[in-house]
XYZ file of C-alpha atoms in Angstrom:
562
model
C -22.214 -3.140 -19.946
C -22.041 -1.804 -16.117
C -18.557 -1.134 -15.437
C -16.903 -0.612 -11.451
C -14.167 1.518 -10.542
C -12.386 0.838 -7.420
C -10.790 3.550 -5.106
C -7.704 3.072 -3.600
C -6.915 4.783 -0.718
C -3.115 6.524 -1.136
C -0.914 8.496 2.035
C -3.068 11.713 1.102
C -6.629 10.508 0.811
C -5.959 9.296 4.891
C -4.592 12.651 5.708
C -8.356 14.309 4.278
C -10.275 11.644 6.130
C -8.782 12.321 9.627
C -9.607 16.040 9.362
C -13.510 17.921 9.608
C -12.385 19.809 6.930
C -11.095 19.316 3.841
C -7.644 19.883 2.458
C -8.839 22.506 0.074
C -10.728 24.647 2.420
C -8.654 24.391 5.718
C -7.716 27.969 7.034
C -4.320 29.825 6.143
C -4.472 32.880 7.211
C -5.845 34.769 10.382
C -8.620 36.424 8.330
C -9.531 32.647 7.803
C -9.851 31.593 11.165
C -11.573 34.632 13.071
C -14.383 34.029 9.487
C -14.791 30.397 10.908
C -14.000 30.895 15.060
C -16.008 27.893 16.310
C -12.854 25.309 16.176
C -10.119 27.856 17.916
C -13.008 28.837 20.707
C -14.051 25.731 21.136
C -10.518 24.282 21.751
C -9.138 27.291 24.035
C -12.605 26.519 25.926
C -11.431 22.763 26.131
C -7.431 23.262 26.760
C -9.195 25.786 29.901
C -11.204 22.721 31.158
C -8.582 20.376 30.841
C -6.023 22.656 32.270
C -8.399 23.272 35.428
C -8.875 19.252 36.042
C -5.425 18.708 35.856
C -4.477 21.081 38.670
C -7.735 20.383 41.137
C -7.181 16.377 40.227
C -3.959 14.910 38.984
C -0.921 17.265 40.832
C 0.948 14.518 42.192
C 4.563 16.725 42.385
C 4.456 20.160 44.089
C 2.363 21.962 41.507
C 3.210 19.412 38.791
C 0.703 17.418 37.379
C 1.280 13.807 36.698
C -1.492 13.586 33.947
C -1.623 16.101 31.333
C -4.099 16.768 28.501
C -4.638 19.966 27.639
C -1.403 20.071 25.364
C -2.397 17.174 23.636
C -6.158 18.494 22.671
C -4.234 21.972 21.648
C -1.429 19.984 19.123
C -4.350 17.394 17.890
C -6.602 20.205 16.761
C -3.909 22.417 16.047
C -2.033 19.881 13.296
C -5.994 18.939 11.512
C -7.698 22.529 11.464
C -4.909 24.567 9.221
C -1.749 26.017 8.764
C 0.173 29.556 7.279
C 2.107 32.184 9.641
C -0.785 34.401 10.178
C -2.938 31.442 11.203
C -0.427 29.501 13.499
C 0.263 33.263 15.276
C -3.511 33.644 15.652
C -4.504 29.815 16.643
C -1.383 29.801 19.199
C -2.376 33.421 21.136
C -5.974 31.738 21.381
C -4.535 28.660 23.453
C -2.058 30.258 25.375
C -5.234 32.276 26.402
C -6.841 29.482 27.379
C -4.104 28.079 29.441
C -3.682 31.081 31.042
C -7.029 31.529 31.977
C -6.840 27.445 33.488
C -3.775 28.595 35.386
C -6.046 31.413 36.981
C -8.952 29.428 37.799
C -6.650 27.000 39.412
C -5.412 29.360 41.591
C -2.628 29.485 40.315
C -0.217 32.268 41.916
C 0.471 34.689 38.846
C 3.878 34.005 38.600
C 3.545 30.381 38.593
C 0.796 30.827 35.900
C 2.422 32.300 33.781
C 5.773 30.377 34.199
C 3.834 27.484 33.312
C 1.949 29.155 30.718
C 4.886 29.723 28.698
C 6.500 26.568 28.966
C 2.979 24.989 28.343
C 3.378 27.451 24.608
C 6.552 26.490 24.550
C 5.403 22.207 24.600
C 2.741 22.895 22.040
C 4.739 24.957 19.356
C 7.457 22.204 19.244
C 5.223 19.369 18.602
C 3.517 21.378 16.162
C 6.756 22.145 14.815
C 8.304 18.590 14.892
C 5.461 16.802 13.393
C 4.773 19.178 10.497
C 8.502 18.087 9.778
C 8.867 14.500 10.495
C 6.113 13.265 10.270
C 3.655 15.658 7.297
C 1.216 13.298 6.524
C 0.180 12.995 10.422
C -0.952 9.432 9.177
C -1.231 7.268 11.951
C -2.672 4.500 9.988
C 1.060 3.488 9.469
C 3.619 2.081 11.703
C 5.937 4.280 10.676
C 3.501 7.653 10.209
C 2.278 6.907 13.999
C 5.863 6.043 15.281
C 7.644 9.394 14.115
C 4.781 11.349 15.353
C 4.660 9.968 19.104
C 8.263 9.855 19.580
C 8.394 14.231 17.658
C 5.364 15.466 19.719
C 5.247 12.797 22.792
C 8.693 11.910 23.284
C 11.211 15.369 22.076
C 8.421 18.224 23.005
C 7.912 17.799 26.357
C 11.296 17.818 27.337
C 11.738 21.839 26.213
C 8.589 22.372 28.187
C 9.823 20.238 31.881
C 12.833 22.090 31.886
C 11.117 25.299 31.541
C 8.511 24.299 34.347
C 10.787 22.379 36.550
C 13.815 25.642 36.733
C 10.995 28.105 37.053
C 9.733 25.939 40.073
C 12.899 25.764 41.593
C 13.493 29.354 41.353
C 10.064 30.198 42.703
C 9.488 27.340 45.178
C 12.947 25.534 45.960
C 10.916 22.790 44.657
C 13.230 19.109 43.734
C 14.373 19.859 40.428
C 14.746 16.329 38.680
C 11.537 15.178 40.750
C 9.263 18.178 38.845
C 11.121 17.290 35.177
C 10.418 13.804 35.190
C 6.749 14.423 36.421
C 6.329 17.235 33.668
C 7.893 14.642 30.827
C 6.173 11.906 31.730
C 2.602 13.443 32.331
C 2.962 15.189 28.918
C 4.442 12.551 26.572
C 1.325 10.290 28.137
C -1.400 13.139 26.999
C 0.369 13.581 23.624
C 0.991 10.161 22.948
C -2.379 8.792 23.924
C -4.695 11.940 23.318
C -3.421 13.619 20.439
C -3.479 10.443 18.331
C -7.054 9.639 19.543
C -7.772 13.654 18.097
C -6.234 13.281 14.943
C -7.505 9.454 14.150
C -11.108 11.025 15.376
C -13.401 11.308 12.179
C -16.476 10.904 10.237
C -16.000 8.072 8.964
C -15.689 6.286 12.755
C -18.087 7.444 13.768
C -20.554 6.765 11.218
C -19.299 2.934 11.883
C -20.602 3.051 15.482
C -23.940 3.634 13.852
C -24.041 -0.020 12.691
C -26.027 -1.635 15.893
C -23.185 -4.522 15.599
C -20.465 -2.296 15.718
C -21.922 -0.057 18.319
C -22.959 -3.315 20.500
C -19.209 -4.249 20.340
C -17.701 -1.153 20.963
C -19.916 -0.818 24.255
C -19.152 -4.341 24.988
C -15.258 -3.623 24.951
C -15.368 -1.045 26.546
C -17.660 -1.910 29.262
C -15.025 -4.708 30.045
C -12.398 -2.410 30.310
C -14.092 0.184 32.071
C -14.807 -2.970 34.698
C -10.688 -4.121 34.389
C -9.700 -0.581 35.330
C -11.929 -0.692 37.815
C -10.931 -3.606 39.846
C -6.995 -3.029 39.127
C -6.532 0.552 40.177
C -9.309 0.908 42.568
C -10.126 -2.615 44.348
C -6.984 -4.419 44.316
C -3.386 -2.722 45.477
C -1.661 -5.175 43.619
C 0.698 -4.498 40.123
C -1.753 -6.303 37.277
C -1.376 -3.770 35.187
C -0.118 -6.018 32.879
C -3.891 -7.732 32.246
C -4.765 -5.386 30.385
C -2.693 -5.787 27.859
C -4.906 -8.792 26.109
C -7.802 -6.569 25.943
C -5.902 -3.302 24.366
C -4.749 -5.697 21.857
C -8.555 -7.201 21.340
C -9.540 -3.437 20.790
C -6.679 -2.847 18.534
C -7.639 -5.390 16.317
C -10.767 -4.410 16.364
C -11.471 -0.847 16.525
C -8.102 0.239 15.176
C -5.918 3.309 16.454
C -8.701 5.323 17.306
C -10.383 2.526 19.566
C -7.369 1.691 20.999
C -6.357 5.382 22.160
C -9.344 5.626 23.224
C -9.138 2.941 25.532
C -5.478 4.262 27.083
C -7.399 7.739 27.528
C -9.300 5.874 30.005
C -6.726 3.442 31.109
C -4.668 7.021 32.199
C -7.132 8.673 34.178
C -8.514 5.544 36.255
C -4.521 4.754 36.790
C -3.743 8.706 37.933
C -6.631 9.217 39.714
C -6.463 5.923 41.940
C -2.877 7.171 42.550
C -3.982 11.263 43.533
C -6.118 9.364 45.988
C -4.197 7.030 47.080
C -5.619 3.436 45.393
C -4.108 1.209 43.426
C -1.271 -0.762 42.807
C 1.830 -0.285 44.805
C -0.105 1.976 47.263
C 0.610 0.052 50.413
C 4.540 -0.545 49.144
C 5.510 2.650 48.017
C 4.338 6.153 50.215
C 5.468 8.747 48.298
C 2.612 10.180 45.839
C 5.306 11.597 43.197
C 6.997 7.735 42.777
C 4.036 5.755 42.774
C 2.682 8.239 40.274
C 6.118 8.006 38.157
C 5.914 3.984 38.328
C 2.172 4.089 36.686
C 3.307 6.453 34.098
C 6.296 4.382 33.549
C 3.889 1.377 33.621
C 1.405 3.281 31.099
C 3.936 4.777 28.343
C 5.522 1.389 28.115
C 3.677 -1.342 28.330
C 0.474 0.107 26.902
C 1.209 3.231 24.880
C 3.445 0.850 21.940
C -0.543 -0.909 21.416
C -0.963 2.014 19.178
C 2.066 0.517 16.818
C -0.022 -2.523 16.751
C -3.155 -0.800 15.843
C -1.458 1.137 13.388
C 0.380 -2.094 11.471
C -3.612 -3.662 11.402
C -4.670 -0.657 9.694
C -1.691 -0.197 7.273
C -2.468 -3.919 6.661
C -5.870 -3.224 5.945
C -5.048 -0.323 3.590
C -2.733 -2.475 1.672
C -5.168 -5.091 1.041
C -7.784 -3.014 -0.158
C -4.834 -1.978 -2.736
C -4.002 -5.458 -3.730
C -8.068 -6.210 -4.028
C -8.332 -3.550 -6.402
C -5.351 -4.012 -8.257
C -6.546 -8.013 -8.594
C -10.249 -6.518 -9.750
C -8.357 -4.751 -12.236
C -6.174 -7.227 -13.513
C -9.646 -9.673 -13.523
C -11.200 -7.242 -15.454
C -8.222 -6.188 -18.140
C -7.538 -10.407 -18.202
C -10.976 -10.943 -18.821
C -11.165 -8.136 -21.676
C -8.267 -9.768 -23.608
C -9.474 -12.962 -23.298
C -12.805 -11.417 -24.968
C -10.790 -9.593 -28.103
C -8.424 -13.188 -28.346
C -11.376 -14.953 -28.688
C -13.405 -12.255 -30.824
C -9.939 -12.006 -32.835
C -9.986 -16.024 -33.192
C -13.302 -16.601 -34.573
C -12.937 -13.489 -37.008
C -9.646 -14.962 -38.585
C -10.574 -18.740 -38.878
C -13.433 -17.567 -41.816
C -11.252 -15.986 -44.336
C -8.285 -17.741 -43.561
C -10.706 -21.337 -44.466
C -10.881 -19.444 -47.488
C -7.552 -18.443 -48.205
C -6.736 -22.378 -47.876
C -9.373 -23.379 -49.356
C -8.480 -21.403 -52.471
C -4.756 -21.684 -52.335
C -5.435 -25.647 -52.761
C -7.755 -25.819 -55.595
C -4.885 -22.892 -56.959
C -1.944 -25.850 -55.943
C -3.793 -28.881 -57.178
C -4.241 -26.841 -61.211
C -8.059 -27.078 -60.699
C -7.817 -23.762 -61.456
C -6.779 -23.882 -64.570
C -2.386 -24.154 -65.688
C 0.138 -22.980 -63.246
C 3.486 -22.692 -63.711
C 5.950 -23.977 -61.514
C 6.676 -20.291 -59.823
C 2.948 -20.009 -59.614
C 2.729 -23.836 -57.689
C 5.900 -22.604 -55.551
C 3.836 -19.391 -54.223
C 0.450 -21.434 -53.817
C 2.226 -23.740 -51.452
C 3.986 -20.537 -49.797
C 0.552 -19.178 -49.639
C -1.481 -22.537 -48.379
C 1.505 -23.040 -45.683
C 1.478 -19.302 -43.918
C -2.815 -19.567 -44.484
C -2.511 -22.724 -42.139
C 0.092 -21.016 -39.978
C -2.706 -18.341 -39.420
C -5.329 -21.163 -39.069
C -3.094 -22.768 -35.986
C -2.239 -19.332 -34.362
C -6.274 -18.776 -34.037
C -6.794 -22.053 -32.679
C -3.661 -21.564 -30.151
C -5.567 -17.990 -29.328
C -9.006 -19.601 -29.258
C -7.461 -21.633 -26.441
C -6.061 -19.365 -24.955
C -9.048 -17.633 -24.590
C -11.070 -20.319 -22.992
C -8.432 -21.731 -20.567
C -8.217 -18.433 -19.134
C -12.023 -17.373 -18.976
C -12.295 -20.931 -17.401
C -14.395 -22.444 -20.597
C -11.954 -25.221 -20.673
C -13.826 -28.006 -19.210
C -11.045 -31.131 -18.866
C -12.512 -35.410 -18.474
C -10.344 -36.850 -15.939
C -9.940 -40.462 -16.355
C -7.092 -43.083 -16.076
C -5.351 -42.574 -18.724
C -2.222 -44.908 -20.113
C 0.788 -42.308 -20.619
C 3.078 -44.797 -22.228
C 0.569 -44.818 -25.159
C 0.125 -41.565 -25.231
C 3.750 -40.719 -25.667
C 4.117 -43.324 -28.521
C 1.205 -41.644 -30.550
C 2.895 -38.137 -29.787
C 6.116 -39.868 -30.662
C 5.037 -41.386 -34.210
C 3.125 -38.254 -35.264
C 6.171 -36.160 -34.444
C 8.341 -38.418 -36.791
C 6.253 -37.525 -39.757
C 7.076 -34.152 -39.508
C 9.468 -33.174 -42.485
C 12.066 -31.303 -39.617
C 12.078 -33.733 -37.619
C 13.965 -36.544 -40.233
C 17.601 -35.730 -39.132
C 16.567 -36.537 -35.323
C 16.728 -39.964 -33.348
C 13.221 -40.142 -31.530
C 12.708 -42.512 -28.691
C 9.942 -43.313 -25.407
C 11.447 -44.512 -22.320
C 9.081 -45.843 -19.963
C 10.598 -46.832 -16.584
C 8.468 -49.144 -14.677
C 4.850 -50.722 -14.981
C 1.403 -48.636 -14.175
C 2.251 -45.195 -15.743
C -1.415 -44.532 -15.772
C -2.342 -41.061 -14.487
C -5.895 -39.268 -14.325
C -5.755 -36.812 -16.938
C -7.563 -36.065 -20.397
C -6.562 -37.814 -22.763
C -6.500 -35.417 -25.718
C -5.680 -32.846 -23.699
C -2.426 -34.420 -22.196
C -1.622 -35.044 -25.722
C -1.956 -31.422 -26.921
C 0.397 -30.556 -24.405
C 3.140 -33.347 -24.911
C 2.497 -32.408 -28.887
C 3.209 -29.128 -28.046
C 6.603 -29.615 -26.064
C 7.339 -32.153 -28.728
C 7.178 -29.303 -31.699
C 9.030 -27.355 -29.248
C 12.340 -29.762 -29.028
C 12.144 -30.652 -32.651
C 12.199 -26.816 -33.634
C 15.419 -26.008 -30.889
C 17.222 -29.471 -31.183
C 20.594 -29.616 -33.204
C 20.358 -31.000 -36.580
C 21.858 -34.663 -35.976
C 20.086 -34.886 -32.217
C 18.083 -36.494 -30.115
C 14.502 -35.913 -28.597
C 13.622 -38.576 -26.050
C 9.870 -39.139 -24.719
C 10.182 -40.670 -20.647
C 7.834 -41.674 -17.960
C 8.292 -43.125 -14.400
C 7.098 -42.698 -11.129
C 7.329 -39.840 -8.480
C 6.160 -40.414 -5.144
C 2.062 -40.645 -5.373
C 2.371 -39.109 -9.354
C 3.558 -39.837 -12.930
C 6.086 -37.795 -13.880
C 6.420 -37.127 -18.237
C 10.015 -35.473 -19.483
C 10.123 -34.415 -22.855
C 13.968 -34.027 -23.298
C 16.040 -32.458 -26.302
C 19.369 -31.651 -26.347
C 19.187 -28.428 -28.435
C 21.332 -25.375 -26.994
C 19.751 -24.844 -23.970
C 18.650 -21.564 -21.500
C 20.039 -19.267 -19.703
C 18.522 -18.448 -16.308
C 16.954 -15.608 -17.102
C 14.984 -16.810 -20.045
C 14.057 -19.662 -17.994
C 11.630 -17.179 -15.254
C 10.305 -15.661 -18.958
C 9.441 -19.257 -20.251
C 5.794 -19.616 -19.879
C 4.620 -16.134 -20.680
C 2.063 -15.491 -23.331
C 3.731 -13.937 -26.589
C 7.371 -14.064 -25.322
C 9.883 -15.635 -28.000
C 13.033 -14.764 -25.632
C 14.037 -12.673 -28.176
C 13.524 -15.159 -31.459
C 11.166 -13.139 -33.112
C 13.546 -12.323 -36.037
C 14.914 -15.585 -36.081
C 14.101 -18.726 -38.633
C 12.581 -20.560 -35.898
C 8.407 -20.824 -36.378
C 6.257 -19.638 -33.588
C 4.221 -17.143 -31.977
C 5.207 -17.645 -27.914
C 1.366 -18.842 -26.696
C 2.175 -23.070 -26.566
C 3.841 -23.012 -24.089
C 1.113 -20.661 -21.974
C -1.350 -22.644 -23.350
C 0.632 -26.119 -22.166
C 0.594 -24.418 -18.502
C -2.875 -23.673 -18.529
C -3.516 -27.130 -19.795
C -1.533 -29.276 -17.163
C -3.057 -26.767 -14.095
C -6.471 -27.432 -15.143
C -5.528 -31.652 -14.953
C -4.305 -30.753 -11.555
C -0.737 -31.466 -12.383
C 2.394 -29.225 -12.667
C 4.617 -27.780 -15.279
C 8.198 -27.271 -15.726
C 11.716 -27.184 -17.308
C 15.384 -27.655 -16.543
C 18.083 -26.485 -18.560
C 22.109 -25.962 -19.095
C 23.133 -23.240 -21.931
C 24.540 -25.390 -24.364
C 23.352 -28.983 -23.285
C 19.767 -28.664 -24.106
C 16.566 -28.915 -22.011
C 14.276 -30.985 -20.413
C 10.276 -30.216 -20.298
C 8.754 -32.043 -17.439
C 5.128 -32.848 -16.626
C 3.648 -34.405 -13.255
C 0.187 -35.748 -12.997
C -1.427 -37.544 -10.209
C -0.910 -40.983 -10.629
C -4.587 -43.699 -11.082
């Protein structure tokens, strides 16, 4: 027998695929990360770059630039390469490094450099801080894993860092305080919100995908088109469309997920900067002043386009879920199918000796045997009626067995339900509990013929029959009906025996549940009516029951009519 075992993803197992390294072996000490330098060099190289295009090519206020990435590289890297004091001291003296040494090739004045170094520290810390704390997983696969992180390290950090920048500036410069803060906020929460989720979603796995020559061919398709959107809205036209880009973030959202989509608003921020530092784009023959045109695009950028990464986030929480209801239905297919196997295994090994037992028990009854005595009859009919019990339960299981493995096969035909209630009806009336009840068939109506089998319609009615003879009061009444519903033929086996509550209605059709008569005097193992369900659904028809506590119940059937 080959056997499968399904994986399913859980909160942690997304946390160890968005990192190079796993959980086990990240770094948490300094001893750790000067043994493994190439991450920490690498980034303080990158947050040095980044720092140096962002002065020569985005300053839109003063000294303030309006697009700002090197933060966002430091926190993404930061959050997915380790953790511990030593390490955190040791990791954070390496970027400030680099930032400092960006401020200096920028020409920076010292001062200014580092002023802006610290408050630049100061930025990265608290989002490191804040998202180790509200949001630990750093699983942006979630809405609600990717919302706590951008609004901790895109929306709070910044703000400890602007006010930093913008009072040093105005102490060094005179430069417009409020103008230099909302610059600051706005260019950092963009290069947190867009580029540290684009770091952290960034992984094997993705980019193993673009191997696939589909997936590749699509991704360079998408992005080709935006690359050519961007293009004509921020450097052809000077008009606000913006806004048409929205469709295609969403296309790549659905597509390529959070890390496609972020991504695509890394590229959607620099073409919409850099056509402002130069002077393109939309509003640039309506509004003069670099600063507001630049604060209107990031305005236009963090709201309109940033909350795509929500959306991406839902598809892929969507996606995870589904994978966990696929494997929890493979399971269940797989544990249904295995007790289907041991009720029919269980089946065929009881009907053998229990033919026996019968068979035995009646030669025993009948005194071919030789003499009995009358306690000896009394026990052979005991021991003939519980043998034939046994015989019905394996037939009931048998069934069982094959409705649900789908070995049930079912003849459809017109079939005449008046008849087949009267033939359910006089074969319940020989029944030796059934004497003290009044038994009737009610037919309302001409052409109760509905496409069914035959014997198996009358299995079921038999069943809901026993049933309503077993639970109706000594003295009552058990009435057979048929009539028409709409396009159907609707059967009602009705008793008024004592009746459900609610409760034990929602617990009526499951296998082996006696709602709690399992010690009582009443016959039965709890599979008829399971077996009645599976029965009617494979006829194409519908089961049922309604019921008052104390005023009995009524068993309904409805079949397509002929």
């Amino acid at each position: 027998m080959i056997t499968s075992r399904v994986m399913i993803p859980t909160d942690a197992d997304v946390v160890d695929w968005a990192s190079a390294t796993p959980r086990a072996s990240r770094p948490t000490s300094a001893v750790d990360l000067f043994a493994r330098p190439l991450v920490p060099m690498a980034t303080a190289a990158g947050v040095t770059l980044l720092t140096l295009i962002a002065i020569s090519s985005f300053r839109t206020a003063d000294l303030v630039a309006a697009l700002w990435a090197a933060n966002a590289l430091a926190v993404g890297v930061w959050l997915r390469s380790g953790r511990g004091l030593g390490y955190d001291i040791s990791f954070g003296a390496i970027i400030a490094f680099g930032v400092l040494a960006g401020q200096f090739l920028g020409r920076n004045h010292p001062s200014t450099a580092i002023m802006f170094t610290i408050a630049n520290m100061v930025e990265i810390s608290l989002a490191v801080v804040l998202a180790r704390r509200f949001a630990p997983t750093l699983n942006l696969a979630t809405v609600n894993g990717a919302g706590r992180f951008i609004f901790c390290a895109a929306a709070v950090a910044p703000i400890a860092g602007g006010l930093i920048a913008a009072s040093g500036l105005y102490l060094l410069r005179g430069a417009p305080f409020l103008m230099s803060f909302q610059t600051w906020w706005f260019g950092h929460a963009l290069g947190l919100a867009v580029i540290a989720p684009f770091v952290l979603a960034l992984d094997r796995r993705a980019i193993r995908a673009l191997w696939n020559p589909w997936r590749g061919a699509e991704t360079l398709l998408l992005f080709g088109v935006l690359g050519a959107m961007c293009g004509s809205i921020y450097f052809v036209w000077d008009l606000p469309l913006g806004f048409v880009l929205i469709p295609m973030l969403i296309l790549i959202a659905a597509r390529l997920r959070v890390l496609g989509v972020t991504a695509a608003l890394v590229i959607v921020s620099v073409s919409a900067i850099f056509a402002v530092r130069i002077g393109a784009g939309p509003w640039s023959g309506v509004i003069t002043d670099m600063a507001e045109r630049a604060m209107f695009t990031q305005l236009a950028i963090l709201f309109g386009f940033v909350p795509i990464i929500l959306v991406a986030s839902l598809l892929e929480e969507r996606d995870r879920l589904s994978a966990r209801a696929r494997a929890g239905q493979v399971r269940a297919e797989e544990a249904s199918a295995s007790k289907s196997r041991l009720l029919a295994n269980v089946a065929h090994e009881i009907k053998s000796p229990v033919a026996g037992i019968i068979g035995i028990g009646d030669l025993w009854l009948s005194g071919q045997l030789g003499p009995v005595t009358a306690t000896q009859k009394e026990m052979a009919g005991m021991l003939v009626k519980t043998a034939r019990q046994v015989e019905a339960l394996s037939h009931d299981l048998l069934d069982v067995a094959r409705a649900e493995s789908g070995a049930v096969r079912v003849e459809l035909r017109p079939t005449d339900v008046p008849g087949v209630l009267a033939d359910v009806c006089r074969a319940t009336a020989l029944r030796p509990e059934a004497r003290s009840l009044s038994l009737k068939v009610d037919c309302e109506g001409d052409g109760l013929i509905a496409i069914a089998d035959s014997q198996r319609l009358t299995q079921v009615i038999d069943n809901l029959a026993t049933n309503a003879v077993k639970y109706a009061a000594a003295g009552g009444e058990v009435t057979f009906r048929a009539r028409r519903v709409h396009d159907g033929v609707r059967i009602e086996v009705i008793d008024r025996g004592p009746g459900l509550t609610p409760e034990k209605l929602t617990q009526l059709f499951e296998p082996f549940n006696r709602l709690g008569l399992e010690r009582s005097a009443v016959e039965g193992h709890g599979i008829g009516l399971a077996l009645a369900k599976r029965l009617v659904e494979l006829q194409g028809g519908s089961i049922g029951v309604e019921s008052v506590l104390g005023q009995g119940s009524t068993f309904w059937i409805e079949l397509p009519a002929a």
